[in-house]
Amino acid sequence: MKAAPDTAPPRWQRVLKRIASLILHQWLLIGMGVVCALAYCFPNVAKNGGIIRSEYSIMYGVIAIIFLISGLSIPRQKLISHALNWRLHLTVQVISFLFIPALVLAIVHIILAADPGERIDRAVLAGYIFTACIPTTIASNVVMTRSAGGDDAAALVEVLLANILGPFVTAAWTISLIPKMAVFDPWRFGGGDLGSMYKEVFQQLGLSVLLPLFIGQLVRWTWPDRTALVLQKTKLPKLSTFCLLLLIWATFSSCFATGALQTLSAQSIVFVVLFNIVLYITLTAVCFVCSRPPRIFSSRRWSKPIFKRMSPEETIAVCFCGPAKSTALGIPLLYAMWQPVDLFLKAKTSVPVLLYTTEQICVAHFFVQLFRWWHARIVEKEDLDDSTHDDIEIVMAEDTRGDHAGRVHGHTTV
């Protein structure tokens, strides 16, 4: 008897297929590594004021593309309903502007007490207090929330609200929290002129966020079916994820161009990198618990409206908006606040902002996978519960009909 021919592909083809699959699944992380390497080798290309003028081409153009896609994708009714969602606003903004500054300030004072030799650079500690007070990031929250299956309309509303409040809250809040020690005098008394900064920030917010969002909503409202068809066929929302790589490229280019990273001590760099990861994971856990508190807290009638669990989609939005911080607003605000301060000192102060906002995207990439899995489980459980409930109702209806038929039959027999 003739043996069947072996149709399995060669081993080298299977290996290449696995490598290609890995690249496709982790292309964002691989892309981050590539753009960081490019930023290190050629920092003058995408730095602030560099060859491509990233302060316009990326901070305006790329962010405008992200919010144009959001305007085309999000129904207007969802934006309006979330604009009136007081609990969503309270949760995100309190965590962003009150809880995070309080937590970081406590950690800074612990470090000051435990590190009298100043192995951790004081510019880094001042930078962390500033980072804790800036609002949530503009672009990555919406992109990550959408990728994880969350409510991107909720993320968009919180981004807009936070970045409108941010310029007014951050400066005064940072100066009031800076430790009253001689070593921090440059940051406590080095105030600059904030007028030009306010103009720049609100100009960017209007041109790169509000205007593209309005145009996208107008197009969606005018041609709803065609817009949905184009989004479905072109997979346009996936372009937002690629735009994140350009933002990371510009951020790291500015960081390497200043030379601030290269001059910090090894202890300071290790502390910043590890602390950013731990801080972001901790804050995400806090956001999750605040969004879906244990049911014991809502057991009383008076506590139900306060501790009511948010939907899984809103929870994902809160978990991406709450811990995140914005480079687009943070860096201009930092340089405007401390304009008289030495440029090199300002560059070192900006390191926590630059590294935290970059690392948050790296860590958030893993949370996208985790939240996508969690959301799928929740939806599957809800579908199963609905199916079981429907089955119970059918059985009860059949029992009722059977009892009714039995009574009618009994009555007729009698």
mmCIF file with all atom_site columns, N, CA, C and O in Angstrom, residues 104-122:
data_model
loop_
_atom_site.group_PDB
_atom_site.id
_atom_site.type_symbol
_atom_site.label_atom_id
_atom_site.label_alt_id
_atom_site.label_comp_id
_atom_site.label_asym_id
_atom_site.label_entity_id
_atom_site.label_seq_id
_atom_site.pdbx_PDB_ins_code
_atom_site.Cartn_x
_atom_site.Cartn_y
_atom_site.Cartn_z
_atom_site.occupancy
_atom_site.B_iso_or_equiv
_atom_site.pdbx_formal_charge
_atom_site.auth_seq_id
_atom_site.auth_comp_id
_atom_site.auth_asym_id
_atom_site.auth_atom_id
_atom_site.pdbx_PDB_model_num
ATOM 1  N N  . VAL A 1 104 ? 2.374  60.888 45.199 1.00 0.00 ? 104 VAL A N  1
ATOM 2  C CA . VAL A 1 104 ? 3.750  61.182 44.775 1.00 0.00 ? 104 VAL A CA 1
ATOM 3  C C  . VAL A 1 104 ? 4.446  62.081 45.795 1.00 0.00 ? 104 VAL A C  1
ATOM 4  O O  . VAL A 1 104 ? 5.634  61.890 46.098 1.00 0.00 ? 104 VAL A O  1
ATOM 5  N N  . LEU A 1 105 ? 3.723  63.047 46.342 1.00 0.00 ? 105 LEU A N  1
ATOM 6  C CA . LEU A 1 105 ? 4.329  63.930 47.353 1.00 0.00 ? 105 LEU A CA 1
ATOM 7  C C  . LEU A 1 105 ? 4.772  63.135 48.579 1.00 0.00 ? 105 LEU A C  1
ATOM 8  O O  . LEU A 1 105 ? 5.861  63.373 49.127 1.00 0.00 ? 105 LEU A O  1
ATOM 9  N N  . ALA A 1 106 ? 3.951  62.175 49.006 1.00 0.00 ? 106 ALA A N  1
ATOM 10 C CA . ALA A 1 106 ? 4.325  61.334 50.145 1.00 0.00 ? 106 ALA A CA 1
ATOM 11 C C  . ALA A 1 106 ? 5.589  60.533 49.838 1.00 0.00 ? 106 ALA A C  1
ATOM 12 O O  . ALA A 1 106 ? 6.496  60.421 50.673 1.00 0.00 ? 106 ALA A O  1
ATOM 13 N N  . ILE A 1 107 ? 5.669  59.986 48.621 1.00 0.00 ? 107 ILE A N  1
ATOM 14 C CA . ILE A 1 107 ? 6.846  59.201 48.232 1.00 0.00 ? 107 ILE A CA 1
ATOM 15 C C  . ILE A 1 107 ? 8.089  60.092 48.152 1.00 0.00 ? 107 ILE A C  1
ATOM 16 O O  . ILE A 1 107 ? 9.192  59.694 48.567 1.00 0.00 ? 107 ILE A O  1
ATOM 17 N N  . VAL A 1 108 ? 7.940  61.321 47.644 1.00 0.00 ? 108 VAL A N  1
ATOM 18 C CA . VAL A 1 108 ? 9.075  62.256 47.564 1.00 0.00 ? 108 VAL A CA 1
ATOM 19 C C  . VAL A 1 108 ? 9.614  62.564 48.956 1.00 0.00 ? 108 VAL A C  1
ATOM 20 O O  . VAL A 1 108 ? 10.842 62.582 49.180 1.00 0.00 ? 108 VAL A O  1
ATOM 21 N N  . HIS A 1 109 ? 8.728  62.792 49.917 1.00 0.00 ? 109 HIS A N  1
ATOM 22 C CA . HIS A 1 109 ? 9.185  63.089 51.280 1.00 0.00 ? 109 HIS A CA 1
ATOM 23 C C  . HIS A 1 109 ? 9.854  61.874 51.919 1.00 0.00 ? 109 HIS A C  1
ATOM 24 O O  . HIS A 1 109 ? 10.805 62.024 52.693 1.00 0.00 ? 109 HIS A O  1
ATOM 25 N N  . ILE A 1 110 ? 9.388  60.689 51.610 1.00 0.00 ? 110 ILE A N  1
ATOM 26 C CA . ILE A 1 110 ? 10.040 59.470 52.109 1.00 0.00 ? 110 ILE A CA 1
ATOM 27 C C  . ILE A 1 110 ? 11.460 59.370 51.544 1.00 0.00 ? 110 ILE A C  1
ATOM 28 O O  . ILE A 1 110 ? 12.419 59.046 52.261 1.00 0.00 ? 110 ILE A O  1
ATOM 29 N N  . ILE A 1 111 ? 11.620 59.662 50.238 1.00 0.00 ? 111 ILE A N  1
ATOM 30 C CA . ILE A 1 111 ? 12.942 59.612 49.607 1.00 0.00 ? 111 ILE A CA 1
ATOM 31 C C  . ILE A 1 111 ? 13.863 60.676 50.206 1.00 0.00 ? 111 ILE A C  1
ATOM 32 O O  . ILE A 1 111 ? 15.052 60.416 50.465 1.00 0.00 ? 111 ILE A O  1
ATOM 33 N N  . LEU A 1 112 ? 13.331 61.871 50.441 1.00 0.00 ? 112 LEU A N  1
ATOM 34 C CA . LEU A 1 112 ? 14.147 62.936 51.033 1.00 0.00 ? 112 LEU A CA 1
ATOM 35 C C  . LEU A 1 112 ? 14.665 62.541 52.418 1.00 0.00 ? 112 LEU A C  1
ATOM 36 O O  . LEU A 1 112 ? 15.810 62.841 52.783 1.00 0.00 ? 112 LEU A O  1
ATOM 37 N N  . ALA A 1 113 ? 13.823 61.839 53.177 1.00 0.00 ? 113 ALA A N  1
ATOM 38 C CA . ALA A 1 113 ? 14.241 61.407 54.515 1.00 0.00 ? 113 ALA A CA 1
ATOM 39 C C  . ALA A 1 113 ? 15.232 60.255 54.462 1.00 0.00 ? 113 ALA A C  1
ATOM 40 O O  . ALA A 1 113 ? 16.120 60.153 55.320 1.00 0.00 ? 113 ALA A O  1
ATOM 41 N N  . ALA A 1 114 ? 15.089 59.383 53.454 1.00 0.00 ? 114 ALA A N  1
ATOM 42 C CA . ALA A 1 114 ? 15.933 58.192 53.382 1.00 0.00 ? 114 ALA A CA 1
ATOM 43 C C  . ALA A 1 114 ? 17.189 58.390 52.544 1.00 0.00 ? 114 ALA A C  1
ATOM 44 O O  . ALA A 1 114 ? 18.058 57.506 52.511 1.00 0.00 ? 114 ALA A O  1
ATOM 45 N N  . ASP A 1 115 ? 17.309 59.536 51.840 1.00 0.00 ? 115 ASP A N  1
ATOM 46 C CA . ASP A 1 115 ? 18.433 59.753 50.930 1.00 0.00 ? 115 ASP A CA 1
ATOM 47 C C  . ASP A 1 115 ? 19.103 61.103 51.203 1.00 0.00 ? 115 ASP A C  1
ATOM 48 O O  . ASP A 1 115 ? 19.059 62.017 50.370 1.00 0.00 ? 115 ASP A O  1
ATOM 49 N N  . PRO A 1 116 ? 19.724 61.269 52.374 1.00 0.00 ? 116 PRO A N  1
ATOM 50 C CA . PRO A 1 116 ? 20.392 62.560 52.661 1.00 0.00 ? 116 PRO A CA 1
ATOM 51 C C  . PRO A 1 116 ? 21.594 62.816 51.760 1.00 0.00 ? 116 PRO A C  1
ATOM 52 O O  . PRO A 1 116 ? 22.010 63.957 51.593 1.00 0.00 ? 116 PRO A O  1
ATOM 53 N N  . GLY A 1 117 ? 22.172 61.762 51.184 1.00 0.00 ? 117 GLY A N  1
ATOM 54 C CA . GLY A 1 117 ? 23.332 61.927 50.309 1.00 0.00 ? 117 GLY A CA 1
ATOM 55 C C  . GLY A 1 117 ? 22.988 62.373 48.899 1.00 0.00 ? 117 GLY A C  1
ATOM 56 O O  . GLY A 1 117 ? 23.885 62.524 48.074 1.00 0.00 ? 117 GLY A O  1
ATOM 57 N N  . GLU A 1 118 ? 21.711 62.528 48.599 1.00 0.00 ? 118 GLU A N  1
ATOM 58 C CA . GLU A 1 118 ? 21.223 63.007 47.304 1.00 0.00 ? 118 GLU A CA 1
ATOM 59 C C  . GLU A 1 118 ? 21.682 62.126 46.143 1.00 0.00 ? 118 GLU A C  1
ATOM 60 O O  . GLU A 1 118 ? 22.076 62.609 45.074 1.00 0.00 ? 118 GLU A O  1
ATOM 61 N N  . ARG A 1 119 ? 21.606 60.801 46.354 1.00 0.00 ? 119 ARG A N  1
ATOM 62 C CA . ARG A 1 119 ? 21.893 59.900 45.236 1.00 0.00 ? 119 ARG A CA 1
ATOM 63 C C  . ARG A 1 119 ? 20.810 59.994 44.167 1.00 0.00 ? 119 ARG A C  1
ATOM 64 O O  . ARG A 1 119 ? 21.085 59.791 42.985 1.00 0.00 ? 119 ARG A O  1
ATOM 65 N N  . ILE A 1 120 ? 19.575 60.273 44.595 1.00 0.00 ? 120 ILE A N  1
ATOM 66 C CA . ILE A 1 120 ? 18.499 60.557 43.653 1.00 0.00 ? 120 ILE A CA 1
ATOM 67 C C  . ILE A 1 120 ? 18.487 62.065 43.414 1.00 0.00 ? 120 ILE A C  1
ATOM 68 O O  . ILE A 1 120 ? 18.317 62.846 44.345 1.00 0.00 ? 120 ILE A O  1
ATOM 69 N N  . ASP A 1 121 ? 18.690 62.469 42.182 1.00 0.00 ? 121 ASP A N  1
ATOM 70 C CA . ASP A 1 121 ? 18.796 63.895 41.832 1.00 0.00 ? 121 ASP A CA 1
ATOM 71 C C  . ASP A 1 121 ? 17.528 64.641 42.250 1.00 0.00 ? 121 ASP A C  1
ATOM 72 O O  . ASP A 1 121 ? 16.407 64.195 42.000 1.00 0.00 ? 121 ASP A O  1
ATOM 73 N N  . ARG A 1 122 ? 17.703 65.798 42.904 1.00 0.00 ? 122 ARG A N  1
ATOM 74 C CA . ARG A 1 122 ? 16.551 66.582 43.376 1.00 0.00 ? 122 ARG A CA 1
ATOM 75 C C  . ARG A 1 122 ? 15.745 67.149 42.212 1.00 0.00 ? 122 ARG A C  1
ATOM 76 O O  . ARG A 1 122 ? 14.548 67.408 42.358 1.00 0.00 ? 122 ARG A O  1
#
